[in-house]
Tab-separated table of C-alpha atoms in Angstrom:
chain	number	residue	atom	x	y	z
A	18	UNK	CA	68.139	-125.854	6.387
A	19	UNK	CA	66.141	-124.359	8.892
A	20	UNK	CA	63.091	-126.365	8.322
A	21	UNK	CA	65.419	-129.678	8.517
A	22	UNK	CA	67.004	-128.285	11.838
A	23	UNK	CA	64.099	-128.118	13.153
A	24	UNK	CA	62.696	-131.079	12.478
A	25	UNK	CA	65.497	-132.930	13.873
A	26	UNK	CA	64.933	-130.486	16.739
A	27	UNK	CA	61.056	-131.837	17.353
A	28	UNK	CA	62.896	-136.048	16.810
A	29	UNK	CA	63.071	-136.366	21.103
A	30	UNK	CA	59.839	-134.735	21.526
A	31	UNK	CA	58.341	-137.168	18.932
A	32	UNK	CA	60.072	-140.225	20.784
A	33	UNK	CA	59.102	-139.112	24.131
A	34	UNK	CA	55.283	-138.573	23.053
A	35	UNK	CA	55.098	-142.564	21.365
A	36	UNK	CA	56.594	-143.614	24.579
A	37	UNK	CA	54.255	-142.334	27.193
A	38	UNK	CA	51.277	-143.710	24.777
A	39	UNK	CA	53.146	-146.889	24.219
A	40	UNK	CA	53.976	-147.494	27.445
A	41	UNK	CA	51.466	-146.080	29.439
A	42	UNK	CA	49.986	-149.160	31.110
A	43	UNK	CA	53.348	-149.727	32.351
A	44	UNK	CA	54.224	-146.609	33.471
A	45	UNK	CA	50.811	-146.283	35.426
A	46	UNK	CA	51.896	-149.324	37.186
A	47	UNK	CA	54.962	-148.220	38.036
A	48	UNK	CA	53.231	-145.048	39.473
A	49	UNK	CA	50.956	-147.011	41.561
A	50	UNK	CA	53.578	-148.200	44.317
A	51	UNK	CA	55.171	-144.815	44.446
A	52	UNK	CA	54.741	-142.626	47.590
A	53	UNK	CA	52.887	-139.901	45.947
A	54	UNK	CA	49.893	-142.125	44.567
A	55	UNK	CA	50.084	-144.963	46.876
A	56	UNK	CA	49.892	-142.269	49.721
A	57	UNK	CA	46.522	-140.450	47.865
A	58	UNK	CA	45.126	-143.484	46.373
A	59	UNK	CA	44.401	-145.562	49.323
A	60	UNK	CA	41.277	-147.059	48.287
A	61	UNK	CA	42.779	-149.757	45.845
A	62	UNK	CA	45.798	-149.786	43.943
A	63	UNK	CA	43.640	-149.614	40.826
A	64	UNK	CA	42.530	-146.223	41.311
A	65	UNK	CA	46.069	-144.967	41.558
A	66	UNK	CA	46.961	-146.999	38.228
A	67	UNK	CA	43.900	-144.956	36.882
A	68	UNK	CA	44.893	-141.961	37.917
A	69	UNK	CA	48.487	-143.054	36.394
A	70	UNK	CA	46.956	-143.419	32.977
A	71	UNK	CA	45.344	-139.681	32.886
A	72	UNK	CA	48.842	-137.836	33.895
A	73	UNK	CA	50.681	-140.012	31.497
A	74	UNK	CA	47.479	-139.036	28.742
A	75	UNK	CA	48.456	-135.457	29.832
A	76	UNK	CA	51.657	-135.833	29.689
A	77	UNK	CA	51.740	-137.250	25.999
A	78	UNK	CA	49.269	-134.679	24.606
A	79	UNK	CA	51.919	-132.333	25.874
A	80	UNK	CA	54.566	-133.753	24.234
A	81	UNK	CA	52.300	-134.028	20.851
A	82	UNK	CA	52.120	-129.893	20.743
A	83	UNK	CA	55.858	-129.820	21.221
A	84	UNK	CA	55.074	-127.328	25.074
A	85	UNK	CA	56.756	-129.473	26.924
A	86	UNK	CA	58.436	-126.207	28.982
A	87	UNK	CA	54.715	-124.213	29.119
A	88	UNK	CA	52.679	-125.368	32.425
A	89	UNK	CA	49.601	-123.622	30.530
A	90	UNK	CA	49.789	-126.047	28.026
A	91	UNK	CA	46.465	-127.599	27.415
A	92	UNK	CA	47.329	-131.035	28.102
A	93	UNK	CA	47.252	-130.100	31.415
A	94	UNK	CA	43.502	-128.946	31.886
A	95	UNK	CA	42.118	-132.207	32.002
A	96	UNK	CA	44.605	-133.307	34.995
A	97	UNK	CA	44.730	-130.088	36.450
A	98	UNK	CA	41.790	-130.635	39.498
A	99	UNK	CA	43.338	-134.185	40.140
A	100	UNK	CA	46.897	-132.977	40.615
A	101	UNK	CA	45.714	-130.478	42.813
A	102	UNK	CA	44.006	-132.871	44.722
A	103	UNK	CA	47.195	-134.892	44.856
A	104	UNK	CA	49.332	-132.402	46.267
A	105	UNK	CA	47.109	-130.779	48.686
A	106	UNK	CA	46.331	-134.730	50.061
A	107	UNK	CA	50.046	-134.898	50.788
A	108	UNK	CA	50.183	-131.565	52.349
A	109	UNK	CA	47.451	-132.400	54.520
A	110	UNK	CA	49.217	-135.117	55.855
A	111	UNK	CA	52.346	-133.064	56.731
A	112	UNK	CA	54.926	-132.810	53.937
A	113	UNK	CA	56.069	-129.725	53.666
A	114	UNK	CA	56.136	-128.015	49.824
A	115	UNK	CA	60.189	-129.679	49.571
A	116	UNK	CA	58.878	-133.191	50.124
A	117	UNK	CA	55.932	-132.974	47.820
A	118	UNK	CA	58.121	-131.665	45.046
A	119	UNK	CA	60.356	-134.713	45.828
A	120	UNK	CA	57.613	-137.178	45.411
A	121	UNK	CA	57.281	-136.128	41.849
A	122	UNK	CA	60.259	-135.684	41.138
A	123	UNK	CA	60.275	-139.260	41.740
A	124	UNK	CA	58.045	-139.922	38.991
A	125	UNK	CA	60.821	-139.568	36.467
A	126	UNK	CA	63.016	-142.413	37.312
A	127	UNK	CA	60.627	-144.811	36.216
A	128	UNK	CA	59.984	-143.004	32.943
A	129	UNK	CA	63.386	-142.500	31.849
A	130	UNK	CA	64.301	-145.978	32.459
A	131	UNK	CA	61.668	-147.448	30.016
A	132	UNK	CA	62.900	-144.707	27.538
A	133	UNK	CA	66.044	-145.413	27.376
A	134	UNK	CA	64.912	-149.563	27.838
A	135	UNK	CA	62.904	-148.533	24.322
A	136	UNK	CA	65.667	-146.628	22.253
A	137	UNK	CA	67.408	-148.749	19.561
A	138	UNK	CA	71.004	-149.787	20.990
A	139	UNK	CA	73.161	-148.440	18.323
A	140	UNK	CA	71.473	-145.079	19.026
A	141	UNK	CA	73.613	-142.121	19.058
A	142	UNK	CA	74.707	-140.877	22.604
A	143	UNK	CA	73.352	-137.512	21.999
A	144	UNK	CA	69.913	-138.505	20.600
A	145	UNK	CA	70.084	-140.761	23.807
A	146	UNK	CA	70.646	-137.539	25.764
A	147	UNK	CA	68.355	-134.986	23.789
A	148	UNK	CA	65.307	-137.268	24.730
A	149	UNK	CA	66.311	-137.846	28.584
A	150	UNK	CA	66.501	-134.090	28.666
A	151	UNK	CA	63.389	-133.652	27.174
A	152	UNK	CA	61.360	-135.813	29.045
A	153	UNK	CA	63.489	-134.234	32.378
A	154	UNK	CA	61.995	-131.172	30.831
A	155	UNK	CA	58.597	-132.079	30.324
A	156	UNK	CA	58.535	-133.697	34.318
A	157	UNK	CA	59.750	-130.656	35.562
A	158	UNK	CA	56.983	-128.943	33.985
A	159	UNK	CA	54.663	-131.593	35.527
A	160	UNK	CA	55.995	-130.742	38.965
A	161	UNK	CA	55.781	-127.043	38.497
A	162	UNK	CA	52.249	-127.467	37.205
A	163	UNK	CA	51.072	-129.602	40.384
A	164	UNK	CA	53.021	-127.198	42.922
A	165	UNK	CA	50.953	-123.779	41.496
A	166	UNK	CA	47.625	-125.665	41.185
A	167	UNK	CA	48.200	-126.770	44.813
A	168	UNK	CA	49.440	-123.207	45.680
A	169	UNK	CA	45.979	-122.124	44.235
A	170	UNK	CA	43.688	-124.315	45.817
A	171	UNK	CA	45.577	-123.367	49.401
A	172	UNK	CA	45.111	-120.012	48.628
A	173	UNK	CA	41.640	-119.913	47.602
A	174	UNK	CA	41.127	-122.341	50.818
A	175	UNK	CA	42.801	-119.573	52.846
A	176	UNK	CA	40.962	-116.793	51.185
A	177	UNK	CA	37.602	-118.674	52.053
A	178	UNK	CA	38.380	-119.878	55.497
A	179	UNK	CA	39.354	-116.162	56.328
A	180	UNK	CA	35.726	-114.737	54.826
A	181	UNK	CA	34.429	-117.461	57.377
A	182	UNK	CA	35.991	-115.971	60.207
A	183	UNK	CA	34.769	-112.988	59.743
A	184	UNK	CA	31.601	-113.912	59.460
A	185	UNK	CA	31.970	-115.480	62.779
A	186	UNK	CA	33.253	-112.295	64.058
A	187	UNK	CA	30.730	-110.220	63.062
A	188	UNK	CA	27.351	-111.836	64.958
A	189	UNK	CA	24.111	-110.025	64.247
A	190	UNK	CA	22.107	-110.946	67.984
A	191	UNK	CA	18.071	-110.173	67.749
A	192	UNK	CA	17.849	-107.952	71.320
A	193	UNK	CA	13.820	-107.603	70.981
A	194	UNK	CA	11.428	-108.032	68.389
A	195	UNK	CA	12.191	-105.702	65.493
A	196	UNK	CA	15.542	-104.806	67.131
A	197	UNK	CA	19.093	-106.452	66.380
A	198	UNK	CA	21.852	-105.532	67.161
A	199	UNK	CA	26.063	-106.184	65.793
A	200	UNK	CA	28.996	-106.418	68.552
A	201	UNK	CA	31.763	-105.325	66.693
A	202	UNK	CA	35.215	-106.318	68.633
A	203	UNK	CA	38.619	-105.924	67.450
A	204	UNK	CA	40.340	-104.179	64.171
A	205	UNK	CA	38.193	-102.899	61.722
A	206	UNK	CA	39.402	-103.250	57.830
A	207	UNK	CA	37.432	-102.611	54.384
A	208	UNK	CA	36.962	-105.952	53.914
A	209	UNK	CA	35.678	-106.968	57.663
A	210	UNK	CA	33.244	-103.331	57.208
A	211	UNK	CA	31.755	-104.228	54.264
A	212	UNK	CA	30.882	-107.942	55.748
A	213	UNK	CA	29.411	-106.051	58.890
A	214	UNK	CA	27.151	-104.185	56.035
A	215	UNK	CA	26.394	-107.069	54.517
A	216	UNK	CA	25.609	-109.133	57.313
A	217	UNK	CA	23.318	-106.355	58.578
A	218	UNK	CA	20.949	-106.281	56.106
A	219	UNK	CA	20.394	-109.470	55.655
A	220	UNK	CA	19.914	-110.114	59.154
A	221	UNK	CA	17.406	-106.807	59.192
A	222	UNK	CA	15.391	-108.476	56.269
A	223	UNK	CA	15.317	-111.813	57.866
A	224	UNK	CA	14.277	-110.415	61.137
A	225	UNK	CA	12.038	-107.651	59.779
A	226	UNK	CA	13.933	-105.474	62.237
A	227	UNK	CA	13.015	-101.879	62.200
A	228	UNK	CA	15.886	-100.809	64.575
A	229	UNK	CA	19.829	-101.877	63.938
A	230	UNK	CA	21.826	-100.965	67.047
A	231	UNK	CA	25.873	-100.972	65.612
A	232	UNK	CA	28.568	-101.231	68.585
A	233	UNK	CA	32.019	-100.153	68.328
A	234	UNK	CA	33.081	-100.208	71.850
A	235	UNK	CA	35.367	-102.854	71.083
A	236	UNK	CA	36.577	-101.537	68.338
A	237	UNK	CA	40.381	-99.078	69.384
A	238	UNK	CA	40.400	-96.979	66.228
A	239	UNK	CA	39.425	-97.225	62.416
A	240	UNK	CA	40.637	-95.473	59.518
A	241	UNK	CA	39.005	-92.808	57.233
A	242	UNK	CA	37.903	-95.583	54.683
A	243	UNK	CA	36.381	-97.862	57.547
A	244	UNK	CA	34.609	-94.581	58.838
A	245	UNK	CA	33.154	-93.986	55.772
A	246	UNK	CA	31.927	-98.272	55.374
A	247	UNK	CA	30.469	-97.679	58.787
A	248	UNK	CA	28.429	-94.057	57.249
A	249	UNK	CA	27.413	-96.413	54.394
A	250	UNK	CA	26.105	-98.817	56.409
A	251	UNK	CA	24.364	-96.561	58.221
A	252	UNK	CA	22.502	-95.345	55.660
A	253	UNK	CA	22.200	-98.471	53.628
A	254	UNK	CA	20.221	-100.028	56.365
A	255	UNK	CA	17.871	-96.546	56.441
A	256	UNK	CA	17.216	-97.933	52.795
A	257	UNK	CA	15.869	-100.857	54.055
A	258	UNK	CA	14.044	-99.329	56.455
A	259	UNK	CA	15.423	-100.006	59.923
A	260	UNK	CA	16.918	-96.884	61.409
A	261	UNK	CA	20.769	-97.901	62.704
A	262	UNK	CA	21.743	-96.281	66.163
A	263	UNK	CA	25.906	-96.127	66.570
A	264	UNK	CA	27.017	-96.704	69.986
A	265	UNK	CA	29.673	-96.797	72.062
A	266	UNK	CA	32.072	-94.569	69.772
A	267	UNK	CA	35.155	-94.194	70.929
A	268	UNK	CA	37.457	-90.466	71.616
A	269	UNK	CA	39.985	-91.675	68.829
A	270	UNK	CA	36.946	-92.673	66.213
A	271	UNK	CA	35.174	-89.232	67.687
A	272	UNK	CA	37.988	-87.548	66.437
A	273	UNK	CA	38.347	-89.646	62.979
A	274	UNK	CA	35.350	-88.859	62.492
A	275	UNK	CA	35.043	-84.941	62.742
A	276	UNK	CA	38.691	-84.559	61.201
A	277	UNK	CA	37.234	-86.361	58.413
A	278	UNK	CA	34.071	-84.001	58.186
A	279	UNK	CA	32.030	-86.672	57.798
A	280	UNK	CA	28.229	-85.324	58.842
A	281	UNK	CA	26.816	-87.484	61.569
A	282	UNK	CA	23.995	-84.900	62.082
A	283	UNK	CA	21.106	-87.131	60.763
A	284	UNK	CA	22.681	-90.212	62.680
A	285	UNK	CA	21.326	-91.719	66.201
A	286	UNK	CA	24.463	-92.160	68.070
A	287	UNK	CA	24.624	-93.255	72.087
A	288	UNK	CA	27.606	-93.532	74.366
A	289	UNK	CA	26.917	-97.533	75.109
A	290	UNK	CA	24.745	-100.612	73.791
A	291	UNK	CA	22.913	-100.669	77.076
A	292	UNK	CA	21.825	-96.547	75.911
A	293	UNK	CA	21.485	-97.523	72.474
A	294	UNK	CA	18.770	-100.384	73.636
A	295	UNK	CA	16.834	-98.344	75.842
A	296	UNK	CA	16.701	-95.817	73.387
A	297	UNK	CA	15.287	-98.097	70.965
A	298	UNK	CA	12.720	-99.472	73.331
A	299	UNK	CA	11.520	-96.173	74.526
A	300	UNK	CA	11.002	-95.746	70.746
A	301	UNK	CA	8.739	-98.756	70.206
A	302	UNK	CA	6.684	-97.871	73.233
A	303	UNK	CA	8.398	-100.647	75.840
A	304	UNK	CA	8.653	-99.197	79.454
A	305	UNK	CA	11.987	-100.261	81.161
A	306	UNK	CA	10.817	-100.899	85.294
A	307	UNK	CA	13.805	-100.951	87.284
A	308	UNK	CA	13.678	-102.140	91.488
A	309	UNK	CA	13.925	-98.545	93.772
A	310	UNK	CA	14.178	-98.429	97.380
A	311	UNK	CA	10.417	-97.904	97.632
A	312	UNK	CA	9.276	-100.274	94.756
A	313	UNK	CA	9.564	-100.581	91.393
A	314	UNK	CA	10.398	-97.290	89.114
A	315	UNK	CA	9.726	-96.776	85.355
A	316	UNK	CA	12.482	-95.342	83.141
């Protein structure tokens, strides 16, 4: 009994699987001229009856492993970079996460009506029902695949336009030959620090710097694990052999710092960048010649 129950069980699933490969040239079509692929597909209507054809594929396979509720059903890897592409096209162009999820939903009409166009007409009301609600089912699925795919792809977009900015924020300027030099403005976090280290010694390999001058002045206060990035970075770039000179250290970060124990004794610090540079160049042997009331005088 329980073997026949469910058999009858997998009967809607079965039907809904040899419609979308019976009918999937029609269905495609029928896909083509609605908002969601005629909107993305704006090359030729062709390439949205394509694209038809490989949901509807998906869709079927699906169906055939009877995981029509499971959006990690494998059916779905083949589809899974298109849909994306799908949705975030339509967010691009304004519609908010509601409207997109309304375009597919859209998708179903068509389907259902060809399934219930190819059921026998002295089929029982309930079998009628049990394989609308399956395929209902099965395009919710599709819809809650195509919104987390999209939610992914935003994310990781997000996640990669944010590493950009920080990039951005953190500019390594050459001052002098063998001498570069990092503005830091603004809050520091763990993940912006460890960009600034990163950033640094690349920069002090590309340049072949032998001095690294790190400014905080714009920075208002960090925290005890930011303190510790910046001691890191100070000695990472030692590694590499450029010694690293910390200037413009605020009272608050003073105070971080010492409350913290960390030991700055082996570490160059100054009270600006302009200190921090002519430290550096009295290192490397450059005399600084500033105008004096009775001619020029050497620093």
């Amino acid at each position: 009994m329980p073997e026949q129950a469910e058999g009858t069980a997998g009967v809607p699933t079965r039907e809904v699987r040899d419609l979308l490969r019976r009918r999937r040239e029609q269905i495609a079509q029928r896909w083509a001229d609605e908002p969601l692929f005629r909107a993305v597909f704006t090359v030729s209507r062709d390439e949205a009856v394509e694209a038809g054809k490989s949901v509807v594929d998906a869709l079927a396979q699906v169906a055939d492993a009877a995981r029509v509720e499971d959006p990690d059903a494998a059916g779905f890897t083949a589809v899974r970079e298109q849909l994306a592409r799908m949705g975030a096209a339509r967010s691009r162009s304004g519609l908010s996460t509601a409207q997109v999820s309304s375009e597919l939903a859209a998708l179903r009409p068509p389907v259902e009506n060809l399934l219930v166009a190819d059921l026998p007409e002295d089929a029982p009301a309930e079998h009628v029902r049990d394989c609308v609600s399956t395929l209902s089912v099965l395009m919710g699925t599709l819809r809650v695949v195509v919104m987390q795919t999209a939610l992914s792809e935003g994310q990781a977009l997000i996640d990669r336009q944010r590493l950009q900015l920080l990039e951005v924020a953190t500019p390594v300027i050459k001052l002098w030959d063998g001498i570069v030099a990092v503005p830091l403005i603004g809050t520091l976090d763990s993940a912006r620090s460890q960009v600034v280290m990163e950033t640094l010694l690349e920069s002090i390999v590309e340049q072949q710097a032998r001095y690294a001058i790190l400014d905080i002045t714009g920075v208002p206060t960090v925290d005890s694990l930011v303190a510790q990035h910046l001691m890191k970075t100070v000695a990472a770039a030692r590694l590499m052999g450029a010694e690293c000179i910390v200037s413009g250290i605020r009272p608050a970060i003073a105070q971080t710092m010492v409350h913290l124990g960390l030991d700055l004794g082996t570490v160059v610090t100054r009270a600006s960048l302009a200190d921090a540079l002519g430290y550096v160049l009295h290192q490397l042997g450059v005399g600084i010649v500033t105008p004096g009331t009775n001619g020029a005088v050497a620093r």
